mmCIF file of C-alpha atoms in Angstrom:
data_model
loop_
_atom_site.group_PDB
_atom_site.id
_atom_site.type_symbol
_atom_site.label_atom_id
_atom_site.label_comp_id
_atom_site.label_asym_id
_atom_site.label_seq_id
_atom_site.Cartn_x
_atom_site.Cartn_y
_atom_site.Cartn_z
ATOM 1 C CA MET A 1 -72.407 -22.120 -19.495
ATOM 2 C CA SER A 2 -74.580 -20.135 -22.088
ATOM 3 C CA VAL A 3 -73.970 -16.700 -23.366
ATOM 4 C CA GLU A 4 -77.209 -15.553 -21.754
ATOM 5 C CA GLU A 5 -75.914 -16.939 -18.356
ATOM 6 C CA LEU A 6 -72.626 -15.187 -18.910
ATOM 7 C CA LEU A 7 -74.415 -11.932 -19.512
ATOM 8 C CA THR A 8 -76.816 -12.264 -16.704
ATOM 9 C CA ARG A 9 -73.896 -12.658 -14.282
ATOM 10 C CA LEU A 10 -72.117 -9.731 -15.632
ATOM 11 C CA LEU A 11 -75.304 -7.509 -15.596
ATOM 12 C CA ALA A 12 -75.994 -8.583 -12.013
ATOM 13 C CA ALA A 13 -72.381 -7.513 -11.043
ATOM 14 C CA VAL A 14 -72.764 -4.284 -12.984
ATOM 15 C CA LEU A 15 -76.146 -3.524 -11.241
ATOM 16 C CA ALA A 16 -74.738 -4.436 -7.740
ATOM 17 C CA GLY A 17 -71.477 -2.326 -8.169
ATOM 18 C CA GLY A 18 -73.464 0.474 -9.695
ATOM 19 C CA ALA A 19 -76.017 0.717 -6.844
ATOM 20 C CA ILE A 20 -73.246 0.824 -4.254
ATOM 21 C CA GLY A 21 -71.020 3.074 -6.310
ATOM 22 C CA LEU A 22 -73.834 5.521 -6.823
ATOM 23 C CA GLU A 23 -74.113 6.049 -3.101
ATOM 24 C CA ARG A 24 -70.382 6.583 -2.971
ATOM 25 C CA GLN A 25 -70.578 9.097 -5.930
ATOM 26 C CA ILE A 26 -73.467 11.015 -4.525
ATOM 27 C CA HIS A 27 -71.512 11.482 -1.270
ATOM 28 C CA GLY A 28 -68.457 12.782 -3.165
ATOM 29 C CA ARG A 29 -66.147 9.915 -2.336
ATOM 30 C CA PRO A 30 -62.890 9.438 -4.295
ATOM 31 C CA ALA A 31 -63.991 5.944 -5.764
ATOM 32 C CA GLY A 32 -67.401 6.386 -7.010
ATOM 33 C CA LEU A 33 -69.784 4.876 -9.539
ATOM 34 C CA ARG A 34 -67.309 3.925 -12.348
ATOM 35 C CA THR A 35 -64.863 2.450 -9.855
ATOM 36 C CA HIS A 36 -67.335 0.305 -8.054
ATOM 37 C CA VAL A 37 -68.900 -1.028 -11.139
ATOM 38 C CA LEU A 38 -65.522 -1.844 -12.702
ATOM 39 C CA VAL A 39 -64.215 -3.547 -9.462
ATOM 40 C CA CYS A 40 -67.538 -5.634 -9.187
ATOM 41 C CA ALA A 41 -67.721 -6.527 -12.847
ATOM 42 C CA GLY A 42 -63.919 -7.406 -12.826
ATOM 43 C CA ALA A 43 -64.375 -9.722 -9.866
ATOM 44 C CA CYS A 44 -67.327 -11.324 -11.784
ATOM 45 C CA ILE A 45 -65.296 -11.744 -14.795
ATOM 46 C CA ALA A 46 -62.306 -13.322 -12.995
ATOM 47 C CA VAL A 47 -64.480 -15.910 -11.244
ATOM 48 C CA THR A 48 -66.519 -16.822 -14.293
ATOM 49 C CA ALA A 49 -63.471 -17.076 -16.415
ATOM 50 C CA GLY A 50 -61.962 -19.348 -13.890
ATOM 51 C CA MET A 51 -65.042 -21.599 -13.849
ATOM 52 C CA LEU A 52 -65.133 -21.657 -17.518
ATOM 53 C CA ALA A 53 -61.483 -22.438 -17.884
ATOM 54 C CA ALA A 54 -61.945 -25.176 -15.399
ATOM 55 C CA ARG A 55 -64.628 -26.742 -17.640
ATOM 56 C CA LEU A 56 -62.861 -26.181 -20.864
ATOM 57 C CA TYR A 57 -59.547 -27.299 -19.830
ATOM 58 C CA PRO A 58 -59.992 -29.844 -16.993
ATOM 59 C CA GLY A 59 -56.296 -31.029 -17.356
ATOM 60 C CA LEU A 60 -54.938 -27.694 -16.456
ATOM 61 C CA GLY A 61 -56.071 -27.705 -12.863
ATOM 62 C CA MET A 62 -57.759 -24.389 -13.045
ATOM 63 C CA ASP A 63 -59.466 -23.585 -9.787
ATOM 64 C CA ALA A 64 -62.070 -20.804 -9.404
ATOM 65 C CA GLY A 65 -61.309 -20.759 -5.744
ATOM 66 C CA ARG A 66 -57.707 -19.903 -6.365
ATOM 67 C CA ILE A 67 -58.874 -17.152 -8.653
ATOM 68 C CA ALA A 68 -61.123 -15.785 -6.014
ATOM 69 C CA ALA A 69 -58.276 -15.734 -3.621
ATOM 70 C CA GLY A 70 -56.289 -13.726 -6.095
ATOM 71 C CA VAL A 71 -59.277 -11.250 -6.497
ATOM 72 C CA ILE A 72 -59.526 -10.792 -2.669
ATOM 73 C CA THR A 73 -55.692 -10.143 -2.363
ATOM 74 C CA GLY A 74 -55.520 -7.745 -5.413
ATOM 75 C CA VAL A 75 -58.598 -5.753 -4.404
ATOM 76 C CA GLY A 76 -57.147 -5.404 -0.929
ATOM 77 C CA PHE A 77 -54.110 -3.588 -2.383
ATOM 78 C CA LEU A 78 -56.487 -1.264 -4.603
ATOM 79 C CA GLY A 79 -58.556 -0.467 -1.537
ATOM 80 C CA ALA A 80 -55.460 0.155 0.645
ATOM 81 C CA GLY A 81 -54.646 2.859 -1.989
ATOM 82 C CA THR A 82 -57.688 4.784 -1.008
ATOM 83 C CA ILE A 83 -56.796 5.062 2.772
ATOM 84 C CA VAL A 84 -55.106 8.425 3.509
ATOM 85 C CA HIS A 85 -53.605 9.588 6.809
ATOM 86 C CA TYR A 86 -54.199 13.018 7.734
ATOM 87 C CA ARG A 87 -52.931 15.045 10.729
ATOM 88 C CA GLU A 88 -56.514 14.837 12.317
ATOM 89 C CA GLY A 89 -56.993 11.223 11.639
ATOM 90 C CA VAL A 90 -57.473 8.622 8.814
ATOM 91 C CA GLY A 91 -59.755 8.920 5.862
ATOM 92 C CA GLY A 92 -60.892 6.536 3.043
ATOM 93 C CA LEU A 93 -61.615 3.547 5.164
ATOM 94 C CA THR A 94 -65.211 3.114 4.095
ATOM 95 C CA THR A 95 -64.266 3.587 0.552
ATOM 96 C CA ALA A 96 -61.601 0.822 0.889
ATOM 97 C CA ALA A 97 -64.176 -1.425 2.567
ATOM 98 C CA CYS A 98 -66.765 -0.654 -0.230
ATOM 99 C CA ILE A 99 -64.120 -1.582 -2.953
ATOM 100 C CA TRP A 100 -63.419 -4.752 -1.273
ATOM 101 C CA PHE A 101 -67.088 -5.532 -0.576
ATOM 102 C CA VAL A 102 -68.102 -4.865 -4.227
ATOM 103 C CA ALA A 103 -65.321 -7.185 -5.414
ATOM 104 C CA MET A 104 -66.899 -9.928 -3.258
ATOM 105 C CA THR A 105 -70.334 -9.095 -4.427
ATOM 106 C CA GLY A 106 -68.972 -9.366 -7.960
ATOM 107 C CA MET A 107 -67.780 -12.889 -7.215
ATOM 108 C CA LEU A 108 -71.218 -13.909 -5.935
ATOM 109 C CA ALA A 109 -72.601 -12.758 -9.300
ATOM 110 C CA GLY A 110 -69.836 -14.659 -11.042
ATOM 111 C CA TYR A 111 -70.624 -17.836 -9.330
ATOM 112 C CA GLY A 112 -74.260 -17.298 -10.198
ATOM 113 C CA PHE A 113 -75.563 -16.654 -6.676
ATOM 114 C CA TYR A 114 -78.200 -14.062 -7.797
ATOM 115 C CA LEU A 115 -80.171 -13.776 -4.652
ATOM 116 C CA PHE A 116 -77.083 -13.648 -2.548
ATOM 117 C CA THR A 117 -75.753 -10.817 -4.776
ATOM 118 C CA PHE A 118 -79.017 -8.925 -4.435
ATOM 119 C CA MET A 119 -79.084 -9.488 -0.594
ATOM 120 C CA ALA A 120 -75.223 -8.289 -0.406
ATOM 121 C CA THR A 121 -76.091 -5.085 -2.397
ATOM 122 C CA VAL A 122 -79.102 -4.281 -0.235
ATOM 123 C CA LEU A 123 -77.143 -4.912 2.935
ATOM 124 C CA ALA A 124 -74.231 -2.559 1.695
ATOM 125 C CA LEU A 125 -76.803 0.189 0.888
ATOM 126 C CA ALA A 126 -78.280 -0.303 4.254
ATOM 127 C CA VAL A 127 -75.081 -0.035 5.993
ATOM 128 C CA LEU A 128 -73.964 3.042 3.935
ATOM 129 C CA LEU A 129 -77.108 5.094 4.039
ATOM 130 C CA LEU A 130 -78.807 4.106 7.264
ATOM 131 C CA LEU A 131 -75.742 3.812 9.521
ATOM 132 C CA ASP A 132 -74.413 7.069 8.063
ATOM 133 C CA PHE A 133 -77.643 8.744 9.282
ATOM 134 C CA LEU A 134 -77.215 6.923 12.611
ATOM 135 C CA GLU A 135 -73.614 7.790 13.109
ATOM 136 C CA ASP A 136 -74.282 11.519 12.931
ATOM 137 C CA ARG A 137 -76.615 11.237 15.742
ATOM 138 C CA LEU A 138 -74.441 9.057 18.067
ATOM 139 C CA PRO A 139 -72.254 10.846 20.671
ATOM 140 C CA SER A 140 -68.585 10.556 19.979
ATOM 141 C CA ALA A 141 -65.413 11.334 21.874
ATOM 142 C CA SER A 142 -63.022 13.864 20.368
ATOM 143 C CA TYR A 143 -59.510 14.322 21.444
ATOM 144 C CA TRP A 144 -57.448 17.472 21.349
ATOM 145 C CA ARG A 145 -53.799 18.315 22.292
ATOM 146 C CA LEU A 146 -53.231 21.546 24.166
ATOM 147 C CA ARG A 147 -49.618 22.837 24.735
ATOM 148 C CA VAL A 148 -48.916 25.749 26.976
ATOM 149 C CA ARG A 149 -45.476 27.318 27.348
ATOM 150 C CA PHE A 150 -44.242 29.290 30.300
ATOM 151 C CA SER A 151 -41.035 30.750 31.255
ATOM 152 C CA GLU A 152 -39.344 29.000 33.954
ATOM 153 C CA VAL A 153 -40.026 31.807 36.414
ATOM 154 C CA ASP A 154 -43.866 31.612 35.624
ATOM 155 C CA TYR A 155 -44.147 27.837 35.698
ATOM 156 C CA PRO A 156 -44.686 27.204 39.479
ATOM 157 C CA GLY A 157 -48.314 26.938 40.146
ATOM 158 C CA SER A 158 -49.201 27.315 36.501
ATOM 159 C CA GLU A 159 -50.114 23.697 35.882
ATOM 160 C CA ALA A 160 -52.839 23.919 38.620
ATOM 161 C CA SER A 161 -54.173 27.109 37.141
ATOM 162 C CA CYS A 162 -54.226 25.574 33.718
ATOM 163 C CA ARG A 163 -56.222 22.535 34.967
ATOM 164 C CA ASP A 164 -58.697 24.821 36.728
ATOM 165 C CA VAL A 165 -59.313 26.770 33.467
ATOM 166 C CA ILE A 166 -59.767 23.565 31.476
ATOM 167 C CA ARG A 167 -62.139 21.953 33.810
ATOM 168 C CA LYS A 168 -64.114 25.181 34.315
ATOM 169 C CA HIS A 169 -64.997 24.947 30.566
ATOM 170 C CA GLY A 170 -66.282 21.381 31.050
ATOM 171 C CA VAL A 171 -63.453 19.649 29.206
ATOM 172 C CA ILE A 172 -61.898 16.392 30.642
ATOM 173 C CA ILE A 173 -58.145 16.084 30.899
ATOM 174 C CA LYS A 174 -57.106 12.500 29.795
ATOM 175 C CA SER A 175 -53.419 12.991 30.425
ATOM 176 C CA SER A 176 -50.723 15.647 30.834
ATOM 177 C CA THR A 177 -47.014 15.832 30.677
ATOM 178 C CA VAL A 178 -44.392 18.419 31.558
ATOM 179 C CA SER A 179 -41.269 19.189 29.613
ATOM 180 C CA LEU A 180 -38.478 21.520 31.178
ATOM 181 C CA GLY A 181 -36.257 23.145 28.743
ATOM 182 C CA ASP A 182 -33.731 26.101 28.696
ATOM 183 C CA ARG A 183 -35.528 28.472 30.964
ATOM 184 C CA THR A 184 -38.939 27.209 29.677
ATOM 185 C CA ALA A 185 -41.661 24.646 30.679
ATOM 186 C CA GLU A 186 -44.161 23.200 28.337
ATOM 187 C CA LEU A 187 -47.416 21.506 29.639
ATOM 188 C CA SER A 188 -48.955 19.292 27.216
ATOM 189 C CA PHE A 189 -52.514 18.064 27.807
ATOM 190 C CA VAL A 190 -54.600 15.485 26.013
ATOM 191 C CA LEU A 191 -58.228 16.612 26.357
#
């Protein structure tokens, strides 16, 4: 493999990771341009180095496929670190998927599959840009939890009154539970 070929593979990975990372950077995501370029280029280097080692040292049993499997596993852990659980939900899933995707794209460049690298980059950008635009226009379901506490004396009939008020505002009740405590009652609704 010539030096020009090595540089071409590395440049293809840097451009692919950079294009995807730029979109993430513009949208203010935690893993942006530099992270995506480094992950993509790193995956390219790992695969290319494995291929070179297999050619230079055939007796060592080097396998670019095993190196690729290591990249897939390692990047999975890196991406998992970007996922955060909030009280309202989970964040960072798209960033984690992007990190994993650019590593795979880097491996494509490392194997010398330039057209596939380009197509993967275009696909990722289309998903990130076009589907983001579409997601904002799709209807989505939101869930809330409503808890209402009553004294034991006020509770009889209160559940029906609460249901009427909720429905009057056009909100759908998915489920409800009642907890009775020391002279109190708590209604819990999932809306």
